[in-house]
mmCIF file of C-alpha atoms and ligand atoms in Angstrom:
data_model
loop_
_atom_site.group_PDB
_atom_site.id
_atom_site.type_symbol
_atom_site.label_atom_id
_atom_site.label_comp_id
_atom_site.label_asym_id
_atom_site.label_seq_id
_atom_site.Cartn_x
_atom_site.Cartn_y
_atom_site.Cartn_z
ATOM 1 C CA MET X 1 53.820 37.897 32.068
ATOM 2 C CA HIS X 2 54.623 34.733 30.254
ATOM 3 C CA GLN X 3 54.623 32.797 33.523
ATOM 4 C CA ASN X 4 51.285 34.306 34.526
ATOM 5 C CA SER X 5 49.434 33.523 31.323
ATOM 6 C CA SER X 6 50.684 29.945 31.427
ATOM 7 C CA VAL X 7 49.320 29.573 34.959
ATOM 8 C CA MET X 8 46.042 31.059 33.803
ATOM 9 C CA LYS X 9 45.885 28.650 30.886
ATOM 10 C CA THR X 10 46.522 25.723 33.232
ATOM 11 C CA SER X 11 43.821 26.798 35.672
ATOM 12 C CA ALA X 12 41.418 27.355 32.791
ATOM 13 C CA LYS X 13 42.143 23.800 31.660
ATOM 14 C CA ILE X 14 41.407 22.522 35.149
ATOM 15 C CA VAL X 15 38.122 24.438 35.280
ATOM 16 C CA VAL X 16 37.094 22.997 31.905
ATOM 17 C CA SER X 17 38.045 19.477 33.003
ATOM 18 C CA ILE X 18 36.093 19.789 36.252
ATOM 19 C CA SER X 19 32.986 21.067 34.548
ATOM 20 C CA LEU X 20 33.255 18.306 31.929
ATOM 21 C CA LEU X 21 33.530 15.758 34.722
ATOM 22 C CA LEU X 22 30.516 17.243 36.484
ATOM 23 C CA PHE X 23 28.561 17.191 33.230
ATOM 24 C CA LEU X 24 29.499 13.571 32.539
ATOM 25 C CA SER X 25 28.493 12.505 36.024
ATOM 26 C CA LEU X 26 24.954 13.853 35.604
ATOM 27 C CA PRO X 27 22.312 11.131 35.377
ATOM 28 C CA PHE X 28 21.986 9.728 31.831
ATOM 29 C CA PRO X 29 18.510 11.093 30.866
ATOM 30 C CA ALA X 30 19.741 14.690 31.211
ATOM 31 C CA PHE X 31 22.046 13.819 28.322
ATOM 32 C CA SER X 32 19.541 12.279 25.999
ATOM 33 C CA ALA X 33 17.612 14.631 23.753
ATOM 34 C CA ARG X 34 14.683 12.229 23.649
ATOM 35 C CA PRO X 35 11.774 13.132 25.906
ATOM 36 C CA LYS X 36 9.856 10.375 27.646
ATOM 37 C CA CYS X 37 6.637 9.005 26.320
ATOM 38 C CA ASN X 38 3.644 11.247 26.842
ATOM 39 C CA SER X 39 1.664 10.024 29.861
ATOM 40 C CA GLN X 40 -1.725 10.354 28.177
ATOM 41 C CA ASP X 41 -0.491 8.278 25.217
ATOM 42 C CA LYS X 42 0.867 5.703 27.648
ATOM 43 C CA LYS X 43 -2.528 5.425 29.318
ATOM 44 C CA VAL X 44 -4.193 4.889 25.929
ATOM 45 C CA LEU X 45 -1.638 2.232 24.929
ATOM 46 C CA LEU X 46 -2.323 0.328 28.136
ATOM 47 C CA GLN X 47 -6.050 0.505 27.328
ATOM 48 C CA ILE X 48 -5.282 -0.934 23.879
ATOM 49 C CA LYS X 49 -3.228 -3.722 25.430
ATOM 50 C CA ALA X 50 -6.048 -4.571 27.863
ATOM 51 C CA ALA X 51 -8.655 -4.478 25.072
ATOM 52 C CA LEU X 52 -6.546 -7.032 23.182
ATOM 53 C CA ASN X 53 -6.481 -9.235 26.315
ATOM 54 C CA ASN X 54 -2.850 -8.477 27.250
ATOM 55 C CA PRO X 55 -1.330 -10.587 24.481
ATOM 56 C CA TYR X 56 2.184 -12.008 24.804
ATOM 57 C CA HIS X 57 3.077 -9.996 21.662
ATOM 58 C CA LEU X 58 2.793 -6.825 23.770
ATOM 59 C CA ALA X 59 4.616 -8.219 26.837
ATOM 60 C CA SER X 60 7.170 -5.389 26.609
ATOM 61 C CA TRP X 61 4.396 -2.869 27.246
ATOM 62 C CA ASN X 62 5.366 -2.609 30.896
ATOM 63 C CA PRO X 63 3.715 0.328 32.711
ATOM 64 C CA GLU X 64 6.902 0.775 34.767
ATOM 65 C CA GLU X 65 8.912 1.673 31.686
ATOM 66 C CA ASP X 66 9.021 4.593 29.262
ATOM 67 C CA CYS X 67 6.521 3.624 26.565
ATOM 68 C CA CYS X 68 8.823 4.981 23.860
ATOM 69 C CA THR X 69 10.972 1.887 24.483
ATOM 70 C CA TRP X 70 8.078 -0.552 23.993
ATOM 71 C CA TYR X 71 7.828 -3.022 21.129
ATOM 72 C CA ALA X 72 5.684 -2.187 18.061
ATOM 73 C CA MET X 73 5.846 1.506 18.885
ATOM 74 C CA GLU X 74 7.573 4.654 17.762
ATOM 75 C CA CYS X 75 7.602 8.057 19.449
ATOM 76 C CA ASP X 76 8.306 11.461 18.007
ATOM 77 C CA ARG X 77 11.788 12.378 19.261
ATOM 78 C CA ASN X 78 10.797 15.994 19.755
ATOM 79 C CA ASN X 79 7.689 15.702 21.883
ATOM 80 C CA GLY X 80 7.497 12.076 23.057
ATOM 81 C CA ARG X 81 4.115 11.591 21.378
ATOM 82 C CA VAL X 82 3.328 8.200 19.874
ATOM 83 C CA LYS X 83 3.573 8.521 16.102
ATOM 84 C CA ALA X 84 3.561 4.908 14.917
ATOM 85 C CA LEU X 85 1.824 1.777 16.116
ATOM 86 C CA THR X 86 2.739 -1.290 14.083
ATOM 87 C CA ILE X 87 1.217 -4.534 15.302
ATOM 88 C CA PHE X 88 2.448 -7.219 12.960
ATOM 89 C CA SER X 89 2.396 -11.003 12.940
ATOM 90 C CA GLY X 90 1.400 -11.658 16.522
ATOM 91 C CA ASN X 91 -1.030 -13.986 18.217
ATOM 92 C CA ILE X 92 -3.595 -11.266 18.751
ATOM 93 C CA SER X 93 -7.285 -11.937 18.948
ATOM 94 C CA GLY X 94 -10.156 -9.536 19.280
ATOM 95 C CA GLN X 95 -11.208 -6.362 17.543
ATOM 96 C CA ILE X 96 -9.334 -3.162 16.781
ATOM 97 C CA PRO X 97 -9.721 -1.216 20.038
ATOM 98 C CA PRO X 98 -11.497 2.145 19.477
ATOM 99 C CA ALA X 99 -8.858 3.570 21.836
ATOM 100 C CA VAL X 100 -6.451 3.736 18.863
ATOM 101 C CA GLY X 101 -8.381 6.894 17.961
ATOM 102 C CA ASP X 102 -7.057 8.525 21.139
ATOM 103 C CA LEU X 103 -3.432 8.681 19.981
ATOM 104 C CA PRO X 104 -3.729 12.101 18.344
ATOM 105 C CA TYR X 105 -0.156 12.235 17.005
ATOM 106 C CA LEU X 106 -0.363 8.893 15.236
ATOM 107 C CA GLU X 107 0.956 9.034 11.653
ATOM 108 C CA THR X 108 1.237 5.296 11.040
ATOM 109 C CA LEU X 109 -1.234 2.637 12.136
ATOM 110 C CA VAL X 110 -0.571 -0.941 11.083
ATOM 111 C CA PHE X 111 -2.423 -4.127 12.015
ATOM 112 C CA ARG X 112 -0.990 -6.766 9.697
ATOM 113 C CA LYS X 113 -0.902 -10.574 9.505
ATOM 114 C CA LEU X 114 -3.191 -11.086 12.460
ATOM 115 C CA THR X 115 -5.629 -13.828 11.456
ATOM 116 C CA ASN X 116 -7.574 -13.653 14.689
ATOM 117 C CA LEU X 117 -8.244 -9.947 14.423
ATOM 118 C CA HIS X 118 -11.907 -9.627 13.492
ATOM 119 C CA GLY X 119 -14.834 -7.222 13.659
ATOM 120 C CA GLN X 120 -15.198 -3.990 11.732
ATOM 121 C CA ILE X 121 -12.967 -0.984 11.176
ATOM 122 C CA PRO X 122 -13.857 1.349 14.077
ATOM 123 C CA SER X 123 -15.032 4.889 13.317
ATOM 124 C CA ALA X 124 -12.821 6.109 16.173
ATOM 125 C CA ILE X 125 -9.885 6.172 13.741
ATOM 126 C CA THR X 126 -11.386 9.242 12.055
ATOM 127 C CA LYS X 127 -10.007 11.188 15.039
ATOM 128 C CA LEU X 128 -6.487 10.521 13.757
ATOM 129 C CA THR X 129 -6.109 13.703 11.721
ATOM 130 C CA ARG X 130 -2.342 13.243 11.307
ATOM 131 C CA LEU X 131 -2.602 9.664 10.037
ATOM 132 C CA ARG X 132 -0.590 9.162 6.829
ATOM 133 C CA ASP X 133 -0.338 5.367 6.593
ATOM 134 C CA LEU X 134 -3.297 3.140 7.468
ATOM 135 C CA THR X 135 -2.577 -0.551 6.917
ATOM 136 C CA LEU X 136 -5.127 -3.136 8.055
ATOM 137 C CA SER X 137 -4.107 -6.170 6.049
ATOM 138 C CA TRP X 138 -4.020 -9.990 6.248
ATOM 139 C CA THR X 139 -6.588 -10.019 9.058
ATOM 140 C CA ASN X 140 -10.114 -11.334 9.421
ATOM 141 C CA LEU X 141 -11.646 -7.878 9.547
ATOM 142 C CA SER X 142 -15.116 -7.896 8.018
ATOM 143 C CA GLY X 143 -17.897 -5.421 7.274
ATOM 144 C CA PRO X 144 -17.655 -2.580 4.792
ATOM 145 C CA VAL X 145 -14.824 -0.388 3.604
ATOM 146 C CA PRO X 146 -16.100 2.531 5.667
ATOM 147 C CA SER X 147 -17.028 5.737 3.905
ATOM 148 C CA PHE X 148 -15.755 7.659 6.933
ATOM 149 C CA LEU X 149 -12.166 6.903 5.890
ATOM 150 C CA SER X 150 -12.511 9.905 3.558
ATOM 151 C CA GLN X 151 -12.222 12.072 6.697
ATOM 152 C CA LEU X 152 -8.568 11.060 7.138
ATOM 153 C CA LYS X 153 -7.307 13.999 5.084
ATOM 154 C CA SER X 154 -3.598 13.335 5.741
ATOM 155 C CA LEU X 155 -3.667 9.772 4.393
ATOM 156 C CA THR X 156 -1.111 9.079 1.690
ATOM 157 C CA TYR X 157 -1.247 5.270 1.882
ATOM 158 C CA LEU X 158 -4.377 3.178 2.488
ATOM 159 C CA ASP X 159 -3.997 -0.605 2.538
ATOM 160 C CA LEU X 160 -7.037 -2.731 3.407
ATOM 161 C CA SER X 161 -5.943 -5.754 1.358
ATOM 162 C CA PHE X 162 -6.306 -9.440 2.303
ATOM 163 C CA ASN X 163 -9.290 -9.126 4.650
ATOM 164 C CA ASP X 164 -12.924 -10.224 4.552
ATOM 165 C CA LEU X 165 -14.391 -6.842 3.707
ATOM 166 C CA THR X 166 -17.729 -6.859 1.892
ATOM 167 C CA GLY X 167 -20.075 -4.352 0.269
ATOM 168 C CA SER X 168 -19.197 -1.779 -2.328
ATOM 169 C CA ILE X 169 -16.357 0.714 -2.604
ATOM 170 C CA PRO X 170 -17.357 4.051 -1.051
ATOM 171 C CA PRO X 171 -17.178 6.834 -3.673
ATOM 172 C CA SER X 172 -16.031 9.262 -0.962
ATOM 173 C CA LEU X 173 -12.498 7.793 -0.930
ATOM 174 C CA SER X 174 -11.656 9.904 -3.989
ATOM 175 C CA GLN X 175 -11.949 12.947 -1.709
ATOM 176 C CA LEU X 176 -8.722 11.996 0.083
ATOM 177 C CA PRO X 177 -6.525 14.883 -1.051
ATOM 178 C CA ASN X 178 -3.101 13.362 -0.346
ATOM 179 C CA LEU X 179 -3.610 9.734 -1.315
ATOM 180 C CA GLU X 180 -0.774 8.157 -3.326
ATOM 181 C CA GLU X 181 -1.765 4.497 -3.186
ATOM 182 C CA ILE X 182 -4.938 2.579 -2.363
ATOM 183 C CA HIS X 183 -5.090 -1.206 -1.849
ATOM 184 C CA LEU X 184 -8.536 -2.748 -1.547
ATOM 185 C CA ASP X 185 -7.434 -5.999 -3.199
ATOM 186 C CA ARG X 186 -8.143 -9.518 -1.874
ATOM 187 C CA ASN X 187 -11.458 -8.850 -0.190
ATOM 188 C CA LYS X 188 -15.041 -9.729 -1.109
ATOM 189 C CA LEU X 189 -16.068 -6.371 -2.465
ATOM 190 C CA THR X 190 -19.045 -6.188 -4.804
ATOM 191 C CA GLY X 191 -20.697 -3.505 -6.922
ATOM 192 C CA SER X 192 -18.901 -1.402 -9.458
ATOM 193 C CA ILE X 193 -15.888 0.892 -9.385
ATOM 194 C CA PRO X 194 -17.251 4.315 -8.338
ATOM 195 C CA GLU X 195 -17.451 6.970 -11.045
ATOM 196 C CA SER X 196 -15.711 9.294 -8.558
ATOM 197 C CA PHE X 197 -12.523 7.222 -8.933
ATOM 198 C CA GLY X 198 -11.995 9.183 -12.144
ATOM 199 C CA HIS X 199 -11.926 12.483 -10.222
ATOM 200 C CA TRP X 200 -9.433 12.610 -7.355
ATOM 201 C CA ALA X 201 -9.257 15.572 -4.982
ATOM 202 C CA GLY X 202 -5.443 15.427 -5.173
ATOM 203 C CA LYS X 203 -3.037 13.574 -7.429
ATOM 204 C CA THR X 204 -4.169 10.295 -8.959
ATOM 205 C CA PRO X 205 -3.106 7.407 -6.696
ATOM 206 C CA ASN X 206 -1.992 3.940 -7.735
ATOM 207 C CA ILE X 207 -5.050 1.689 -7.528
ATOM 208 C CA PHE X 208 -5.148 -1.991 -6.500
ATOM 209 C CA LEU X 209 -8.602 -3.613 -6.629
ATOM 210 C CA SER X 210 -7.746 -7.185 -7.633
ATOM 211 C CA HIS X 211 -9.292 -10.401 -6.261
ATOM 212 C CA ASN X 212 -12.734 -9.037 -5.443
ATOM 213 C CA GLN X 213 -16.153 -9.548 -7.022
ATOM 214 C CA LEU X 214 -16.478 -6.173 -8.682
ATOM 215 C CA THR X 215 -18.926 -6.038 -11.576
ATOM 216 C CA GLY X 216 -20.041 -3.719 -14.337
ATOM 217 C CA PRO X 217 -18.038 -1.543 -16.691
ATOM 218 C CA VAL X 218 -15.041 0.505 -15.545
ATOM 219 C CA PRO X 219 -16.112 4.184 -15.460
ATOM 220 C CA ALA X 220 -14.845 6.029 -18.540
ATOM 221 C CA SER X 221 -13.706 8.815 -16.184
ATOM 222 C CA LEU X 222 -10.645 6.643 -15.400
ATOM 223 C CA GLY X 223 -9.520 7.194 -18.971
ATOM 224 C CA SER X 224 -8.357 10.719 -18.249
ATOM 225 C CA LEU X 225 -6.179 9.675 -15.313
ATOM 226 C CA ASN X 226 -2.430 9.286 -15.210
ATOM 227 C CA PHE X 227 -1.610 6.546 -12.723
ATOM 228 C CA PRO X 228 1.877 7.192 -11.344
ATOM 229 C CA SER X 229 2.821 3.535 -11.754
ATOM 230 C CA THR X 230 0.050 0.980 -11.343
ATOM 231 C CA ILE X 231 -3.534 0.043 -12.019
ATOM 232 C CA ASP X 232 -4.512 -3.486 -10.999
ATOM 233 C CA LEU X 233 -8.118 -4.553 -11.633
ATOM 234 C CA SER X 234 -7.375 -8.269 -12.026
ATOM 235 C CA ARG X 235 -9.614 -11.119 -10.885
ATOM 236 C CA ASN X 236 -12.963 -9.409 -10.789
ATOM 237 C CA LYS X 237 -16.049 -9.646 -12.983
ATOM 238 C CA LEU X 238 -15.609 -6.341 -14.749
ATOM 239 C CA VAL X 239 -16.947 -6.016 -18.274
ATOM 240 C CA GLY X 240 -16.682 -3.936 -21.399
ATOM 241 C CA ASP X 241 -14.171 -1.836 -23.262
ATOM 242 C CA VAL X 242 -11.274 -0.502 -21.174
ATOM 243 C CA SER X 243 -9.070 0.528 -24.101
ATOM 244 C CA PHE X 244 -9.363 4.089 -22.718
ATOM 245 C CA LEU X 245 -6.933 3.081 -19.940
ATOM 246 C CA PHE X 246 -4.164 2.997 -22.562
ATOM 247 C CA GLY X 247 -2.635 5.830 -24.577
ATOM 248 C CA ARG X 248 0.881 6.748 -25.587
ATOM 249 C CA SER X 249 1.316 9.686 -23.199
ATOM 250 C CA LYS X 250 0.193 7.853 -20.023
ATOM 251 C CA THR X 251 2.757 7.456 -17.230
ATOM 252 C CA VAL X 252 1.552 4.029 -16.067
ATOM 253 C CA LEU X 253 4.128 1.200 -15.856
ATOM 254 C CA PHE X 254 2.024 -1.763 -14.645
ATOM 255 C CA ILE X 255 -1.395 -2.625 -16.024
ATOM 256 C CA ASP X 256 -3.086 -5.801 -14.790
ATOM 257 C CA LEU X 257 -6.572 -6.413 -16.180
ATOM 258 C CA SER X 258 -6.361 -10.216 -16.097
ATOM 259 C CA ARG X 259 -9.264 -12.527 -15.292
ATOM 260 C CA ASN X 260 -12.178 -10.252 -16.011
ATOM 261 C CA LEU X 261 -14.711 -10.116 -18.845
ATOM 262 C CA PHE X 262 -13.155 -7.241 -20.760
ATOM 263 C CA GLU X 263 -13.988 -7.120 -24.432
ATOM 264 C CA PHE X 264 -12.248 -4.761 -26.842
ATOM 265 C CA ASP X 265 -10.156 -4.617 -29.990
ATOM 266 C CA LEU X 266 -6.457 -4.629 -29.070
ATOM 267 C CA SER X 267 -5.325 -3.821 -32.638
ATOM 268 C CA LYS X 268 -6.081 -0.123 -32.220
ATOM 269 C CA VAL X 269 -4.518 0.324 -28.782
ATOM 270 C CA GLN X 270 -1.528 2.622 -28.351
ATOM 271 C CA PHE X 271 0.559 1.634 -25.366
ATOM 272 C CA PRO X 272 2.027 3.989 -22.742
ATOM 273 C CA VAL X 273 5.671 4.524 -23.726
ATOM 274 C CA ASN X 274 7.079 3.375 -20.382
ATOM 275 C CA LEU X 275 4.772 0.385 -19.852
ATOM 276 C CA THR X 276 6.802 -2.554 -18.485
ATOM 277 C CA ASN X 277 4.173 -5.031 -17.249
ATOM 278 C CA LEU X 278 0.992 -5.880 -19.114
ATOM 279 C CA ASP X 279 -1.282 -8.713 -18.006
ATOM 280 C CA LEU X 280 -4.488 -9.177 -19.999
ATOM 281 C CA ASN X 281 -4.915 -12.948 -19.577
ATOM 282 C CA HIS X 282 -8.394 -14.508 -19.336
ATOM 283 C CA ASN X 283 -10.599 -11.860 -20.944
ATOM 284 C CA ARG X 284 -12.490 -11.577 -24.239
ATOM 285 C CA ILE X 285 -10.034 -9.300 -25.973
ATOM 286 C CA PHE X 286 -10.060 -9.574 -29.777
ATOM 287 C CA GLY X 287 -8.186 -8.198 -32.764
ATOM 288 C CA SER X 288 -4.451 -8.628 -33.207
ATOM 289 C CA LEU X 289 -1.310 -7.677 -31.303
ATOM 290 C CA PRO X 290 -0.285 -4.204 -32.493
ATOM 291 C CA GLN X 291 3.224 -3.551 -33.826
ATOM 292 C CA GLY X 292 3.595 -0.893 -31.114
ATOM 293 C CA LEU X 293 4.194 -3.673 -28.553
ATOM 294 C CA THR X 294 7.662 -4.214 -30.059
ATOM 295 C CA ARG X 295 8.690 -0.658 -29.148
ATOM 296 C CA LEU X 296 8.174 -1.188 -25.390
ATOM 297 C CA ASN X 297 10.708 -2.362 -22.812
ATOM 298 C CA LEU X 298 8.499 -5.143 -21.518
ATOM 299 C CA GLN X 299 9.433 -7.160 -18.452
ATOM 300 C CA PHE X 300 6.175 -9.082 -18.331
ATOM 301 C CA LEU X 301 3.493 -9.783 -20.908
ATOM 302 C CA ASN X 302 0.527 -12.118 -20.754
ATOM 303 C CA VAL X 303 -2.254 -11.995 -23.336
ATOM 304 C CA SER X 304 -3.180 -15.680 -23.027
ATOM 305 C CA TYR X 305 -6.789 -16.930 -22.902
ATOM 306 C CA ASN X 306 -8.326 -14.214 -25.061
ATOM 307 C CA ARG X 307 -9.767 -14.098 -28.583
ATOM 308 C CA LEU X 308 -6.754 -12.648 -30.354
ATOM 309 C CA CYS X 309 -5.788 -13.497 -33.908
ATOM 310 C CA GLY X 310 -3.004 -12.953 -36.393
ATOM 311 C CA LYS X 311 0.768 -12.930 -36.343
ATOM 312 C CA ILE X 312 2.692 -12.021 -33.192
ATOM 313 C CA PRO X 313 4.799 -9.014 -34.293
ATOM 314 C CA ARG X 314 8.480 -9.842 -34.531
ATOM 315 C CA GLY X 315 10.929 -7.746 -32.518
ATOM 316 C CA GLY X 316 11.341 -5.921 -29.255
ATOM 317 C CA ASP X 317 10.821 -8.248 -26.315
ATOM 318 C CA LEU X 318 7.972 -10.213 -27.868
ATOM 319 C CA GLN X 319 9.999 -13.327 -28.737
ATOM 320 C CA ARG X 320 11.669 -13.330 -25.295
ATOM 321 C CA PHE X 321 8.414 -14.525 -23.728
ATOM 322 C CA ASP X 322 7.437 -18.179 -24.059
ATOM 323 C CA GLN X 323 4.252 -19.667 -25.515
ATOM 324 C CA TYR X 324 2.469 -19.393 -22.153
ATOM 325 C CA SER X 325 2.288 -15.627 -22.581
ATOM 326 C CA TYR X 326 0.286 -16.107 -25.780
ATOM 327 C CA PHE X 327 -1.467 -19.493 -25.727
ATOM 328 C CA HIS X 328 -5.223 -20.125 -25.753
ATOM 329 C CA ASN X 329 -6.213 -17.429 -28.200
ATOM 330 C CA ARG X 330 -8.442 -17.760 -31.238
ATOM 331 C CA CYS X 331 -5.722 -17.772 -33.875
ATOM 332 C CA LEU X 332 -2.508 -16.084 -32.712
ATOM 333 C CA CYS X 333 0.497 -17.468 -34.568
ATOM 334 C CA GLY X 334 4.190 -16.969 -35.143
ATOM 335 C CA ALA X 335 7.108 -17.224 -32.707
ATOM 336 C CA PRO X 336 7.012 -18.253 -29.906
ATOM 337 C CA LEU X 337 3.778 -19.991 -31.041
ATOM 338 C CA SER X 338 3.763 -22.197 -34.110
ATOM 339 C CA PRO X 339 4.296 -20.561 -37.517
ATOM 340 C CA CYS X 340 1.342 -18.893 -39.198
ATOM 341 C CA LYS X 341 -0.242 -20.927 -41.968
HETATM 342 C C1 LIG L 1 -2.662 -17.528 21.088
HETATM 343 O O1 LIG L 1 -3.175 -16.914 22.251
HETATM 344 C C2 LIG L 1 -4.210 -17.630 22.863
HETATM 345 C C3 LIG L 1 -4.694 -16.842 24.069
HETATM 346 O O2 LIG L 1 -4.622 -15.497 23.859
HETATM 347 C C4 LIG L 1 -3.730 -18.999 23.312
HETATM 348 O O3 LIG L 1 -4.800 -19.727 23.831
HETATM 349 C C5 LIG L 1 -3.156 -19.717 22.105
HETATM 350 O O4 LIG L 1 -2.587 -20.943 22.524
HETATM 351 C C6 LIG L 1 -2.094 -18.881 21.420
HETATM 352 N N1 LIG L 1 -1.673 -19.538 20.190
HETATM 353 C C7 LIG L 1 -0.399 -19.685 19.866
HETATM 354 C C8 LIG L 1 -0.113 -20.362 18.570
HETATM 355 O O5 LIG L 1 0.497 -19.269 20.566
HETATM 356 C C1 LIG L 2 -9.389 -16.108 9.519
HETATM 357 O O1 LIG L 2 -9.327 -16.249 8.114
HETATM 358 C C2 LIG L 2 -8.671 -17.424 7.709
HETATM 359 C C3 LIG L 2 -8.536 -17.391 6.213
HETATM 360 O O2 LIG L 2 -9.348 -16.419 5.622
HETATM 361 C C4 LIG L 2 -9.434 -18.631 8.217
HETATM 362 O O3 LIG L 2 -8.794 -19.813 7.811
HETATM 363 C C5 LIG L 2 -9.506 -18.556 9.718
HETATM 364 O O4 LIG L 2 -10.283 -19.606 10.223
HETATM 365 C C6 LIG L 2 -10.102 -17.260 10.178
HETATM 366 N N1 LIG L 2 -9.977 -17.164 11.607
HETATM 367 C C7 LIG L 2 -10.967 -16.769 12.378
HETATM 368 C C8 LIG L 2 -10.687 -16.720 13.828
HETATM 369 O O5 LIG L 2 -12.057 -16.458 11.941
HETATM 370 C C1 LIG L 3 9.018 7.836 -19.619
HETATM 371 O O1 LIG L 3 10.232 7.705 -18.903
HETATM 372 C C2 LIG L 3 11.156 8.744 -19.146
HETATM 373 C C3 LIG L 3 12.442 8.378 -18.421
HETATM 374 O O2 LIG L 3 12.184 8.077 -17.102
HETATM 375 C C4 LIG L 3 10.564 10.063 -18.699
HETATM 376 O O3 LIG L 3 11.461 11.099 -18.936
HETATM 377 C C5 LIG L 3 9.268 10.311 -19.443
HETATM 378 O O4 LIG L 3 8.658 11.479 -18.961
HETATM 379 C C6 LIG L 3 8.330 9.136 -19.275
HETATM 380 N N1 LIG L 3 7.165 9.333 -20.126
HETATM 381 C C7 LIG L 3 5.923 9.211 -19.693
HETATM 382 C C8 LIG L 3 4.830 9.458 -20.667
HETATM 383 O O5 LIG L 3 5.675 8.869 -18.545
HETATM 384 C C1 LIG L 4 -0.251 -16.328 -18.416
HETATM 385 O O1 LIG L 4 -1.510 -16.614 -17.887
HETATM 386 C C2 LIG L 4 -1.882 -17.972 -18.021
HETATM 387 C C3 LIG L 4 -3.300 -18.092 -17.519
HETATM 388 O O2 LIG L 4 -3.392 -17.690 -16.197
HETATM 389 C C4 LIG L 4 -0.913 -18.850 -17.269
HETATM 390 O O3 LIG L 4 -1.253 -20.205 -17.422
HETATM 391 C C5 LIG L 4 0.485 -18.593 -17.785
HETATM 392 O O4 LIG L 4 1.414 -19.347 -17.026
HETATM 393 C C6 LIG L 4 0.818 -17.140 -17.713
HETATM 394 N N1 LIG L 4 2.099 -16.902 -18.331
HETATM 395 C C7 LIG L 4 3.064 -16.243 -17.715
HETATM 396 C C8 LIG L 4 4.325 -16.045 -18.466
HETATM 397 O O5 LIG L 4 2.917 -15.791 -16.602
#
C-alpha cells in the first residue's frame, strides 16, 4: 500500500512537471493576458500618422508591430482598444487629423507643446463619447473654443490653454455634466464670462480663464458657486464688484483676480476659511485690509497696486510677506510697509 501510493505520488509529480514544461514551452503571447491592438484602431492610427506627414516623433508606429507597443499610445488591457493618445513635445506640423474621432474607446487625447500644430479644433472629436481628458495646449491652434465641445458628456478635464484661440467662451460648456476642471487661459478670448458659468450641469469645476481679453462684469451667478479649489480670472479686462466670490463658507483655496479692473470695498469681505492663495494685484480695490485676513493660513498674498488704505492688520501671516505684497496702494501703512502716521 505504502509502496504503491509513493509510486503514484511520484508519477503524479512527473505528470505535473511534464504539463508545466509543455505550458512553459508554448509561444509567449499565449501567456500574456494583453490582447493585441484592435485592427480598426491600428488603421485609424496609421491614417493619423499619414495626416501628420509621418513625423519622426511617430517613427515607432510601425504597421508590422502591435500598435499597443507604439510610442504615445495606450491600449485597454482588456480589449486592446486604444484608450489614450498623448502627442507631446514633438516636431509635428499640420492640423489635428479628424481621424482622431474614429478611435471610439479614446478616454485621453493630448496634443501638447507642439508649436507647429495649427488650424481649428475639429468637430470630429465629438464622436469620442468616452473622452474624459481633452488637452490641446501650447500649440498654435486658432479659431474659436467650439460650442460642440459640450457634446463630450464624459469630459472631466478640459485644457485648451496656451493657444491662439479667439472669440467668446461658449455658454454651452456649462452643460458638461462631469467636468472637474476647465482651462481656457492664455488665449485671445474676448467677450464676457457667460452667465451660464454660474449654473453647472454637474459639480462646479475649477475655472482658469487668465491671460485673455475678457471684458465686462463677472456674472453674479458665480457668487453661489463653491469652487473645489481654484478660480483664476487674472490678466483680463474684467470690471466691477466681485466681492460675491468671497464668503466664509466657500471651499475655494486659490483666488487670483489680479490685473483686471475690479472695483470694490475690501473692508467688508469675509474670506473663505481655507483660503491659502489670494492675488488681487493691479485692480481698483478700495477700503482697508480686514482683520479677518489674520485668521487665514495664507501661503501667498498680493494686494499691491490697488487703492487700499489704512493699517495692515497685525498677526497671522500678514507680516511674513514683504512690502511687495502691499506696495503701490493709496495709503496702506504699518509693517511690512512704513509705520502709519
Ligand atoms: C521638423 O520637421 C520638419 C519636416 O517635417 C523638418 O523640415 C525640420 O527640420 C524639423 N525640425 C527640427 C527642429 O527637427
Ligand atoms: C506658433 O506660435 C509661436 C508663439 O505663439 C510663434 O512664435 C510661432 O511662430 C508660431 N508658429 C507657427 C508655425 O505659426
Ligand atoms: C476647511 O478645511 C477643513 C479641513 O480640511 C475641512 O474639514 C472643512 O470642511 C473646510 N471648510 C470649508 C468651508 O471648505
Ligand atoms: C505682487 O504684484 C506686484 C505687481 O505685479 C509685483 O511687482 C510683486 O512682485 C508681487 N509680489 C509678490 C510677493 O509676488
